[in-house]
Amino acid sequence: MLSGEYKHSLDPKNRIFIPAKHREELGESFVVAKSIRETCLRVYSMEEWMEYIRPIEALDGKDKERIVRALSRNAAQVSPDSQGRIVLTPDLIGYAQITKNAVVVGCGNYAEIWSDENYAAMVADEDLNSMRTLLESFGL
């Protein structure tokens, strides 16, 4: 399970450090893609990426092609270097609005990479009361 919050900096070669505990879970090669709900990046193991897109494969031809194209065109398959860094493409960096500092957050079966500014704003906007109400509705 991917968990924890880690602060790192993007270096001049567009590399960012992925925490060792996350690399253990993600494997030797994994996928970095744009989030469709937030201004951040999502990081999936190859297995989780295939699981993520599996329901899309059941769609009709045109819808399937359109959605797979949108999800995959800017996704990057990456492998950490010997120091645990991955290279992010300029498009991924621009989408997530990462200028220098970033936050890598474990989210169970995937991780997210946020600019530190967007992450701080998202955390500030969290409504813990509504989260608690939703969790309680599930008996948690």
Short mmCIF file of N, CA and C in Angstrom, two decimals:
data_model
loop_
_atom_site.label_atom_id
_atom_site.label_comp_id
_atom_site.label_asym_id
_atom_site.label_seq_id
_atom_site.Cartn_x
_atom_site.Cartn_y
_atom_site.Cartn_z
N MET A 1 0.84 -1.18 0.00
CA MET A 1 0.00 0.00 0.00
C MET A 1 0.89 1.25 0.00
N LEU A 2 0.55 2.18 -0.87
CA LEU A 2 1.30 3.43 -0.95
C LEU A 2 0.70 4.41 0.05
N SER A 3 1.54 4.94 0.91
CA SER A 3 1.07 5.88 1.92
C SER A 3 2.17 6.89 2.24
N GLY A 4 1.80 7.91 2.98
CA GLY A 4 2.77 8.91 3.40
C GLY A 4 2.79 10.12 2.49
N GLU A 5 3.43 11.16 3.02
CA GLU A 5 3.56 12.44 2.33
C GLU A 5 5.04 12.80 2.34
N TYR A 6 5.60 13.05 1.15
CA TYR A 6 7.03 13.29 1.03
C TYR A 6 7.26 14.54 0.19
N LYS A 7 8.11 15.43 0.68
CA LYS A 7 8.40 16.68 -0.04
C LYS A 7 9.76 16.55 -0.73
N HIS A 8 9.75 16.86 -2.03
CA HIS A 8 10.97 16.77 -2.83
C HIS A 8 11.00 17.93 -3.82
N SER A 9 12.15 18.13 -4.43
CA SER A 9 12.31 19.19 -5.43
C SER A 9 12.56 18.59 -6.80
N LEU A 10 12.04 19.26 -7.80
CA LEU A 10 12.32 18.91 -9.18
C LEU A 10 13.70 19.48 -9.51
N ASP A 11 14.59 18.67 -10.05
CA ASP A 11 15.92 19.18 -10.38
C ASP A 11 15.93 19.79 -11.78
N PRO A 12 17.02 20.42 -12.18
CA PRO A 12 17.08 21.09 -13.50
C PRO A 12 16.87 20.14 -14.69
N LYS A 13 17.03 18.84 -14.47
CA LYS A 13 16.82 17.86 -15.55
C LYS A 13 15.42 17.24 -15.48
N ASN A 14 14.52 17.89 -14.75
CA ASN A 14 13.12 17.43 -14.59
C ASN A 14 13.00 16.07 -13.89
N ARG A 15 13.93 15.81 -12.99
CA ARG A 15 13.89 14.56 -12.23
C ARG A 15 13.33 14.84 -10.84
N ILE A 16 12.57 13.88 -10.35
CA ILE A 16 12.05 13.97 -8.99
C ILE A 16 12.27 12.63 -8.30
N PHE A 17 12.58 12.70 -7.03
CA PHE A 17 12.84 11.51 -6.22
C PHE A 17 11.52 10.85 -5.85
N ILE A 18 11.46 9.55 -6.03
CA ILE A 18 10.31 8.76 -5.60
C ILE A 18 10.75 7.99 -4.35
N PRO A 19 10.02 8.13 -3.24
CA PRO A 19 10.43 7.48 -1.99
C PRO A 19 10.65 5.97 -2.16
N ALA A 20 11.63 5.45 -1.44
CA ALA A 20 11.99 4.04 -1.54
C ALA A 20 10.79 3.13 -1.27
N LYS A 21 9.98 3.46 -0.26
CA LYS A 21 8.82 2.62 0.03
C LYS A 21 7.85 2.59 -1.14
N HIS A 22 7.72 3.69 -1.85
CA HIS A 22 6.84 3.72 -3.03
C HIS A 22 7.45 2.92 -4.17
N ARG A 23 8.77 3.05 -4.37
CA ARG A 23 9.42 2.30 -5.45
C ARG A 23 9.27 0.81 -5.24
N GLU A 24 9.33 0.37 -3.98
CA GLU A 24 9.14 -1.06 -3.69
C GLU A 24 7.76 -1.53 -4.15
N GLU A 25 6.74 -0.73 -3.93
CA GLU A 25 5.38 -1.08 -4.32
C GLU A 25 5.14 -0.92 -5.82
N LEU A 26 5.72 0.11 -6.41
CA LEU A 26 5.47 0.42 -7.82
C LEU A 26 6.21 -0.50 -8.78
N GLY A 27 7.35 -1.01 -8.36
CA GLY A 27 8.13 -1.89 -9.22
C GLY A 27 9.20 -1.15 -9.99
N GLU A 28 9.87 -1.88 -10.88
CA GLU A 28 10.99 -1.33 -11.63
C GLU A 28 10.57 -0.33 -12.69
N SER A 29 9.35 -0.46 -13.17
CA SER A 29 8.82 0.42 -14.20
C SER A 29 7.37 0.71 -13.85
N PHE A 30 6.96 1.98 -13.98
CA PHE A 30 5.59 2.34 -13.64
C PHE A 30 5.12 3.49 -14.50
N VAL A 31 3.86 3.88 -14.35
CA VAL A 31 3.22 4.87 -15.21
C VAL A 31 2.94 6.15 -14.42
N VAL A 32 3.27 7.29 -15.02
CA VAL A 32 2.90 8.60 -14.48
C VAL A 32 1.94 9.23 -15.49
N ALA A 33 0.75 9.61 -15.02
CA ALA A 33 -0.28 10.16 -15.90
C ALA A 33 -0.93 11.37 -15.24
N LYS A 34 -1.59 12.17 -16.06
CA LYS A 34 -2.34 13.30 -15.54
C LYS A 34 -3.57 12.79 -14.79
N SER A 35 -3.86 13.41 -13.67
CA SER A 35 -5.10 13.11 -12.96
C SER A 35 -6.25 13.73 -13.74
N ILE A 36 -7.38 13.05 -13.80
CA ILE A 36 -8.53 13.63 -14.49
C ILE A 36 -9.41 14.45 -13.54
N ARG A 37 -9.12 14.40 -12.25
CA ARG A 37 -9.94 15.12 -11.26
C ARG A 37 -9.22 16.25 -10.54
N GLU A 38 -7.92 16.23 -10.52
CA GLU A 38 -7.14 17.22 -9.78
C GLU A 38 -6.00 17.73 -10.65
N THR A 39 -5.39 18.83 -10.25
CA THR A 39 -4.23 19.37 -10.96
C THR A 39 -2.98 18.75 -10.37
N CYS A 40 -2.85 17.46 -10.60
CA CYS A 40 -1.69 16.71 -10.10
C CYS A 40 -1.45 15.54 -11.04
N LEU A 41 -0.43 14.77 -10.73
CA LEU A 41 -0.10 13.57 -11.49
C LEU A 41 -0.42 12.34 -10.67
N ARG A 42 -0.79 11.28 -11.34
CA ARG A 42 -1.01 10.01 -10.66
C ARG A 42 0.06 9.03 -11.09
N VAL A 43 0.50 8.24 -10.13
CA VAL A 43 1.57 7.27 -10.36
C VAL A 43 1.01 5.88 -10.07
N TYR A 44 1.07 5.00 -11.07
CA TYR A 44 0.52 3.65 -10.96
C TYR A 44 1.59 2.61 -11.25
N SER A 45 1.54 1.50 -10.54
CA SER A 45 2.35 0.35 -10.96
C SER A 45 1.78 -0.09 -12.30
N MET A 46 2.52 -0.86 -13.05
CA MET A 46 2.01 -1.33 -14.34
C MET A 46 0.72 -2.13 -14.15
N GLU A 47 0.69 -2.95 -13.11
CA GLU A 47 -0.51 -3.75 -12.82
C GLU A 47 -1.71 -2.86 -12.50
N GLU A 48 -1.51 -1.84 -11.67
CA GLU A 48 -2.62 -0.94 -11.30
C GLU A 48 -3.07 -0.10 -12.49
N TRP A 49 -2.14 0.29 -13.37
CA TRP A 49 -2.51 1.05 -14.56
C TRP A 49 -3.44 0.20 -15.45
N MET A 50 -3.08 -1.07 -15.64
CA MET A 50 -3.91 -1.95 -16.45
C MET A 50 -5.28 -2.15 -15.79
N GLU A 51 -5.30 -2.24 -14.48
CA GLU A 51 -6.56 -2.36 -13.74
C GLU A 51 -7.39 -1.08 -13.88
N TYR A 52 -6.74 0.06 -13.87
CA TYR A 52 -7.41 1.35 -14.00
C TYR A 52 -8.10 1.49 -15.36
N ILE A 53 -7.42 1.07 -16.43
CA ILE A 53 -8.00 1.23 -17.76
C ILE A 53 -8.86 0.03 -18.20
N ARG A 54 -8.86 -1.05 -17.43
CA ARG A 54 -9.63 -2.24 -17.81
C ARG A 54 -11.11 -1.93 -18.07
N PRO A 55 -11.81 -1.18 -17.22
CA PRO A 55 -13.22 -0.91 -17.50
C PRO A 55 -13.43 -0.13 -18.81
N ILE A 56 -12.45 0.66 -19.19
CA ILE A 56 -12.55 1.44 -20.41
C ILE A 56 -12.53 0.52 -21.63
N GLU A 57 -11.80 -0.58 -21.51
CA GLU A 57 -11.71 -1.54 -22.61
C GLU A 57 -13.08 -2.13 -22.96
N ALA A 58 -14.03 -2.09 -22.03
CA ALA A 58 -15.36 -2.64 -22.28
C ALA A 58 -16.29 -1.67 -23.00
N LEU A 59 -15.86 -0.42 -23.17
CA LEU A 59 -16.69 0.58 -23.84
C LEU A 59 -16.77 0.32 -25.34
N ASP A 60 -17.76 0.96 -25.98
CA ASP A 60 -17.88 0.89 -27.44
C ASP A 60 -16.67 1.52 -28.10
N GLY A 61 -16.41 1.14 -29.32
CA GLY A 61 -15.22 1.54 -30.06
C GLY A 61 -14.82 2.99 -29.98
N LYS A 62 -15.69 3.92 -30.38
CA LYS A 62 -15.31 5.33 -30.43
C LYS A 62 -15.06 5.90 -29.04
N ASP A 63 -15.94 5.60 -28.08
CA ASP A 63 -15.74 6.08 -26.71
C ASP A 63 -14.46 5.51 -26.12
N LYS A 64 -14.24 4.24 -26.33
CA LYS A 64 -13.04 3.58 -25.83
C LYS A 64 -11.80 4.27 -26.40
N GLU A 65 -11.77 4.46 -27.69
CA GLU A 65 -10.60 5.06 -28.32
C GLU A 65 -10.36 6.48 -27.82
N ARG A 66 -11.43 7.25 -27.70
CA ARG A 66 -11.32 8.64 -27.26
C ARG A 66 -10.76 8.73 -25.84
N ILE A 67 -11.28 7.90 -24.94
CA ILE A 67 -10.85 7.96 -23.55
C ILE A 67 -9.44 7.39 -23.38
N VAL A 68 -9.16 6.26 -24.01
CA VAL A 68 -7.81 5.68 -23.91
C VAL A 68 -6.78 6.65 -24.47
N ARG A 69 -7.12 7.31 -25.57
CA ARG A 69 -6.20 8.30 -26.15
C ARG A 69 -5.95 9.44 -25.18
N ALA A 70 -7.02 9.95 -24.59
CA ALA A 70 -6.88 11.08 -23.66
C ALA A 70 -6.05 10.70 -22.44
N LEU A 71 -6.24 9.50 -21.93
CA LEU A 71 -5.49 9.07 -20.74
C LEU A 71 -4.04 8.73 -21.06
N SER A 72 -3.81 8.18 -22.23
CA SER A 72 -2.49 7.63 -22.55
C SER A 72 -1.55 8.58 -23.27
N ARG A 73 -2.08 9.59 -23.96
CA ARG A 73 -1.21 10.39 -24.82
C ARG A 73 -0.11 11.12 -24.07
N ASN A 74 -0.35 11.47 -22.84
CA ASN A 74 0.68 12.17 -22.07
C ASN A 74 1.20 11.35 -20.90
N ALA A 75 0.72 10.12 -20.78
CA ALA A 75 1.23 9.25 -19.72
C ALA A 75 2.66 8.82 -20.09
N ALA A 76 3.47 8.62 -19.08
CA ALA A 76 4.86 8.22 -19.31
C ALA A 76 5.17 6.97 -18.52
N GLN A 77 5.75 6.00 -19.18
CA GLN A 77 6.27 4.83 -18.48
C GLN A 77 7.68 5.18 -18.06
N VAL A 78 7.95 5.10 -16.77
CA VAL A 78 9.23 5.54 -16.22
C VAL A 78 9.89 4.43 -15.41
N SER A 79 11.18 4.54 -15.27
CA SER A 79 11.97 3.65 -14.43
C SER A 79 12.91 4.51 -13.60
N PRO A 80 12.92 4.34 -12.29
CA PRO A 80 13.83 5.15 -11.46
C PRO A 80 15.30 4.87 -11.79
N ASP A 81 16.12 5.91 -11.69
CA ASP A 81 17.55 5.73 -11.85
C ASP A 81 18.13 5.15 -10.55
N SER A 82 19.43 5.01 -10.49
CA SER A 82 20.07 4.39 -9.32
C SER A 82 19.88 5.20 -8.04
N GLN A 83 19.50 6.47 -8.16
CA GLN A 83 19.27 7.31 -6.99
C GLN A 83 17.78 7.45 -6.67
N GLY A 84 16.92 6.71 -7.38
CA GLY A 84 15.50 6.73 -7.09
C GLY A 84 14.73 7.86 -7.74
N ARG A 85 15.32 8.49 -8.76
CA ARG A 85 14.66 9.61 -9.43
C ARG A 85 14.03 9.16 -10.75
N ILE A 86 12.91 9.79 -11.09
CA ILE A 86 12.30 9.59 -12.40
C ILE A 86 12.30 10.92 -13.14
N VAL A 87 12.25 10.85 -14.45
CA VAL A 87 12.19 12.05 -15.27
C VAL A 87 10.73 12.29 -15.64
N LEU A 88 10.26 13.51 -15.38
CA LEU A 88 8.92 13.91 -15.77
C LEU A 88 9.00 14.70 -17.07
N THR A 89 8.06 14.46 -17.96
CA THR A 89 8.04 15.20 -19.23
C THR A 89 7.61 16.64 -18.97
N PRO A 90 8.00 17.56 -19.84
CA PRO A 90 7.57 18.95 -19.68
C PRO A 90 6.04 19.09 -19.64
N ASP A 91 5.33 18.27 -20.42
CA ASP A 91 3.88 18.33 -20.43
C ASP A 91 3.29 17.94 -19.07
N LEU A 92 3.82 16.89 -18.46
CA LEU A 92 3.35 16.47 -17.14
C LEU A 92 3.66 17.54 -16.09
N ILE A 93 4.85 18.11 -16.16
CA ILE A 93 5.25 19.16 -15.21
C ILE A 93 4.34 20.37 -15.35
N GLY A 94 4.07 20.76 -16.60
CA GLY A 94 3.19 21.90 -16.84
C GLY A 94 1.77 21.65 -16.35
N TYR A 95 1.25 20.46 -16.59
CA TYR A 95 -0.10 20.13 -16.16
C TYR A 95 -0.23 20.23 -14.64
N ALA A 96 0.75 19.68 -13.93
CA ALA A 96 0.71 19.68 -12.46
C ALA A 96 1.19 21.01 -11.88
N GLN A 97 1.64 21.92 -12.72
CA GLN A 97 2.10 23.24 -12.30
C GLN A 97 3.26 23.17 -11.31
N ILE A 98 4.15 22.21 -11.54
CA ILE A 98 5.32 22.06 -10.66
C ILE A 98 6.42 22.98 -11.18
N THR A 99 6.85 23.90 -10.34
CA THR A 99 7.93 24.80 -10.73
C THR A 99 9.25 24.36 -10.08
N LYS A 100 9.21 23.98 -8.83
CA LYS A 100 10.42 23.53 -8.13
C LYS A 100 10.08 22.46 -7.08
N ASN A 101 9.28 22.85 -6.09
CA ASN A 101 8.98 21.93 -4.99
C ASN A 101 7.71 21.15 -5.25
N ALA A 102 7.75 19.89 -4.85
CA ALA A 102 6.62 19.00 -5.09
C ALA A 102 6.37 18.13 -3.86
N VAL A 103 5.18 17.55 -3.83
CA VAL A 103 4.80 16.64 -2.76
C VAL A 103 4.37 15.33 -3.41
N VAL A 104 4.95 14.23 -2.94
CA VAL A 104 4.57 12.90 -3.39
C VAL A 104 3.73 12.30 -2.27
N VAL A 105 2.49 11.89 -2.61
CA VAL A 105 1.54 11.42 -1.61
C VAL A 105 1.08 10.02 -1.97
N GLY A 106 1.17 9.09 -1.03
CA GLY A 106 0.65 7.75 -1.24
C GLY A 106 -0.85 7.75 -1.04
N CYS A 107 -1.56 7.10 -1.96
CA CYS A 107 -3.03 7.07 -1.92
C CYS A 107 -3.55 5.65 -2.06
N GLY A 108 -2.93 4.72 -1.35
CA GLY A 108 -3.39 3.34 -1.41
C GLY A 108 -2.78 2.59 -2.57
N ASN A 109 -3.55 2.45 -3.67
CA ASN A 109 -3.04 1.68 -4.81
C ASN A 109 -2.39 2.56 -5.88
N TYR A 110 -2.28 3.84 -5.63
CA TYR A 110 -1.56 4.76 -6.51
C TYR A 110 -0.96 5.87 -5.66
N ALA A 111 -0.09 6.67 -6.27
CA ALA A 111 0.48 7.84 -5.59
C ALA A 111 0.13 9.07 -6.42
N GLU A 112 0.28 10.22 -5.83
CA GLU A 112 0.08 11.47 -6.54
C GLU A 112 1.32 12.33 -6.39
N ILE A 113 1.58 13.15 -7.40
CA ILE A 113 2.65 14.14 -7.35
C ILE A 113 1.99 15.50 -7.58
N TRP A 114 2.14 16.38 -6.59
CA TRP A 114 1.53 17.72 -6.60
C TRP A 114 2.61 18.78 -6.57
N SER A 115 2.31 19.95 -7.13
CA SER A 115 3.15 21.10 -6.83
C SER A 115 2.89 21.42 -5.36
N ASP A 116 3.87 21.96 -4.67
CA ASP A 116 3.65 22.23 -3.25
C ASP A 116 2.54 23.27 -3.04
N GLU A 117 2.41 24.22 -3.96
CA GLU A 117 1.36 25.23 -3.83
C GLU A 117 -0.04 24.63 -3.99
N ASN A 118 -0.22 23.81 -5.03
CA ASN A 118 -1.53 23.19 -5.26
C ASN A 118 -1.89 22.21 -4.14
N TYR A 119 -0.87 21.51 -3.64
CA TYR A 119 -1.13 20.57 -2.55
C TYR A 119 -1.58 21.31 -1.29
N ALA A 120 -0.89 22.40 -0.96
CA ALA A 120 -1.26 23.18 0.22
C ALA A 120 -2.68 23.72 0.09
N ALA A 121 -3.04 24.19 -1.11
CA ALA A 121 -4.40 24.71 -1.33
C ALA A 121 -5.43 23.59 -1.20
N MET A 122 -5.14 22.42 -1.75
CA MET A 122 -6.06 21.30 -1.66
C MET A 122 -6.27 20.89 -0.21
N VAL A 123 -5.20 20.80 0.56
CA VAL A 123 -5.30 20.42 1.97
C VAL A 123 -6.10 21.46 2.74
N ALA A 124 -5.86 22.72 2.45
CA ALA A 124 -6.60 23.80 3.13
C ALA A 124 -8.09 23.74 2.83
N ASP A 125 -8.45 23.23 1.64
CA ASP A 125 -9.86 23.15 1.25
C ASP A 125 -10.54 21.86 1.69
N GLU A 126 -9.79 20.93 2.29
CA GLU A 126 -10.40 19.68 2.72
C GLU A 126 -11.49 19.95 3.75
N ASP A 127 -12.61 19.33 3.55
CA ASP A 127 -13.74 19.45 4.47
C ASP A 127 -13.83 18.15 5.27
N LEU A 128 -13.15 18.13 6.40
CA LEU A 128 -13.10 16.91 7.21
C LEU A 128 -14.46 16.49 7.73
N ASN A 129 -15.33 17.46 7.98
CA ASN A 129 -16.66 17.12 8.46
C ASN A 129 -17.45 16.34 7.42
N SER A 130 -17.41 16.78 6.17
CA SER A 130 -18.16 16.04 5.14
C SER A 130 -17.51 14.68 4.88
N MET A 131 -16.18 14.59 4.98
CA MET A 131 -15.51 13.29 4.85
C MET A 131 -15.96 12.35 5.96
N ARG A 132 -16.00 12.87 7.17
CA ARG A 132 -16.42 12.05 8.31
C ARG A 132 -17.86 11.56 8.10
N THR A 133 -18.74 12.44 7.66
CA THR A 133 -20.13 12.06 7.42
C THR A 133 -20.22 10.96 6.37
N LEU A 134 -19.47 11.10 5.29
CA LEU A 134 -19.47 10.08 4.24
C LEU A 134 -18.94 8.76 4.77
N LEU A 135 -17.82 8.80 5.50
CA LEU A 135 -17.26 7.56 6.05
C LEU A 135 -18.24 6.91 7.03
N GLU A 136 -18.91 7.70 7.84
CA GLU A 136 -19.87 7.16 8.79
C GLU A 136 -21.05 6.53 8.06
N SER A 137 -21.40 7.04 6.90
CA SER A 137 -22.51 6.45 6.13
C SER A 137 -22.15 5.05 5.64
N PHE A 138 -20.85 4.75 5.56
CA PHE A 138 -20.38 3.42 5.20
C PHE A 138 -20.07 2.57 6.44
N GLY A 139 -20.37 3.11 7.61
CA GLY A 139 -20.12 2.38 8.84
C GLY A 139 -18.68 2.42 9.29
N LEU A 140 -17.92 3.37 8.80
CA LEU A 140 -16.50 3.47 9.16
C LEU A 140 -16.29 4.57 10.19
#
